[in-house]
PDB file of C-alpha atoms in Angstrom:
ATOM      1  CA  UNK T   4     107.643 101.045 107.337  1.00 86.00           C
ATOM      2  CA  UNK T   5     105.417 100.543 110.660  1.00 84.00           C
ATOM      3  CA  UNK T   6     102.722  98.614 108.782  1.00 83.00           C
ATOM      4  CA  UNK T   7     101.967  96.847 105.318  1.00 82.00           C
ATOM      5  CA  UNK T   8      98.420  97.031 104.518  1.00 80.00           C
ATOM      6  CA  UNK T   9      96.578  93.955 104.137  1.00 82.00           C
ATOM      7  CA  UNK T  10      95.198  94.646 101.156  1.00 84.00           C
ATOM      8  CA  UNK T  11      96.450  97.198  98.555  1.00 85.00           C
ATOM      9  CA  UNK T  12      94.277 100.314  97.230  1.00 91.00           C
ATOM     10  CA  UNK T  13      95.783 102.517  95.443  1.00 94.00           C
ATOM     11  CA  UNK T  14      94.814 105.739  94.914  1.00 93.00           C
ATOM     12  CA  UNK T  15      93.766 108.071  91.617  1.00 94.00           C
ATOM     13  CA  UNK T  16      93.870 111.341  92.665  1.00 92.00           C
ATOM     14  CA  UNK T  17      92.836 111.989  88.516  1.00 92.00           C
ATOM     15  CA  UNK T  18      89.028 111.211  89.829  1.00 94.00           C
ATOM     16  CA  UNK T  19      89.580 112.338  94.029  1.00 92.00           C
ATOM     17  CA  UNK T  20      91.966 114.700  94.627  1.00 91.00           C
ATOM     18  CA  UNK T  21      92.073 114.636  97.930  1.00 92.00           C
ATOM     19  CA  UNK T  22      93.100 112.021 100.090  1.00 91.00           C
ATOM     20  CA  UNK T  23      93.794 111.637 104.226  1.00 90.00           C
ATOM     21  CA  UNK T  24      95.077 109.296 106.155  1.00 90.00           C
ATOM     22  CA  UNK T  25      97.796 108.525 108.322  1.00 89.00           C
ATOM     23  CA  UNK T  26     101.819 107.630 106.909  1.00 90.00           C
ATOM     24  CA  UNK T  27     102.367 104.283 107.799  1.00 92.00           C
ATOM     25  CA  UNK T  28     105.716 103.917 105.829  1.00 93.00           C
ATOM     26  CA  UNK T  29     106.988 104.800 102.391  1.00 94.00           C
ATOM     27  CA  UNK T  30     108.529 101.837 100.345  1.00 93.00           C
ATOM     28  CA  UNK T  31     110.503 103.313  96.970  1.00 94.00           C
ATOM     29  CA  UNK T  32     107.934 105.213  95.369  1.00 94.00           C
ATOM     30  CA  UNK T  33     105.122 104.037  97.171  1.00 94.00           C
ATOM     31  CA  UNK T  34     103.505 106.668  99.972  1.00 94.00           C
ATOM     32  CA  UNK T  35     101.927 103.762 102.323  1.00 95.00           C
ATOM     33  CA  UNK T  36      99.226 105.483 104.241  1.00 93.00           C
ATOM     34  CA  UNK T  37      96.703 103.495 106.522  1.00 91.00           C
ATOM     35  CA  UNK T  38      93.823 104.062 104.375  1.00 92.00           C
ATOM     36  CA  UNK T  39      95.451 103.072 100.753  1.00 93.00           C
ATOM     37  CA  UNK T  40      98.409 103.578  98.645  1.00 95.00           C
ATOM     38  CA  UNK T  41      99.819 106.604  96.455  1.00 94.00           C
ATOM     39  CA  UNK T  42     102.534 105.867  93.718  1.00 94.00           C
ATOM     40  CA  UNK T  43     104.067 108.849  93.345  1.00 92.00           C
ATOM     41  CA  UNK T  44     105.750 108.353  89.980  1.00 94.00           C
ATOM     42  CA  UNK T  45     102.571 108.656  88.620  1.00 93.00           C
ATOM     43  CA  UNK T  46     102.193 112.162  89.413  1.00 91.00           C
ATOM     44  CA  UNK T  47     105.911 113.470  88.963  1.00 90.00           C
ATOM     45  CA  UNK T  48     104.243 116.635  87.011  1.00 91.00           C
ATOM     46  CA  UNK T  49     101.508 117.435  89.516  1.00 90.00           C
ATOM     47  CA  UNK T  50     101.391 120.026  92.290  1.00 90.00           C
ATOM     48  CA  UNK T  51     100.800 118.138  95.697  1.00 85.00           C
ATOM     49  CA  UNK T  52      99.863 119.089  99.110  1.00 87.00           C
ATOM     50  CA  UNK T  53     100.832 117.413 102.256  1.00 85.00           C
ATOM     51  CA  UNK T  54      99.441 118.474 105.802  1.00 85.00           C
ATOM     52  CA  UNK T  55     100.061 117.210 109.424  1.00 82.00           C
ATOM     53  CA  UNK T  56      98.617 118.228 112.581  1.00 78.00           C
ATOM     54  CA  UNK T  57     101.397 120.044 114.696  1.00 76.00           C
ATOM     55  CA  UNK T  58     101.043 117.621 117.647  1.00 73.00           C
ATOM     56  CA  UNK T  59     100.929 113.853 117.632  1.00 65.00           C
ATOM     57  CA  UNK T  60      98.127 113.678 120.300  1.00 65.00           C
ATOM     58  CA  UNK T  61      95.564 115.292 117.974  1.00 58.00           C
ATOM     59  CA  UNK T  62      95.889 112.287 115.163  1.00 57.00           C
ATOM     60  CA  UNK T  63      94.024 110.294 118.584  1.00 56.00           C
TER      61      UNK T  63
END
């Protein structure tokens, strides 16, 4: 884990499914991204998508 947010917001991809950000750690079942939190338990029967740019300098 790089970073801890300060304050937790966690995600319901239910009502937005779709959510960026950038991985900031993952802690157990917890994606911790800079922009909130995913628990990915909760959506053991979904389909997701992940994406990354294929260079670090374009995240800048």
């Amino acid at each position: 884990v790089n970073r801890y947010p300060d304050k937790v917001k966690s995600f319901n991809l239910d009502t937005n499914p779709e959510v960026s950000g950038i991985l900031e750690g993952i802690k157990g079942q917890y994606l911790l991204l800079d922009t909130g939190v995913i628990n990915l338990r909760k959506y053991s029967g979904y389909e997701l998508e992940f994406s990354a740019p294929e260079k670090a300098d374009e995240l800048l």
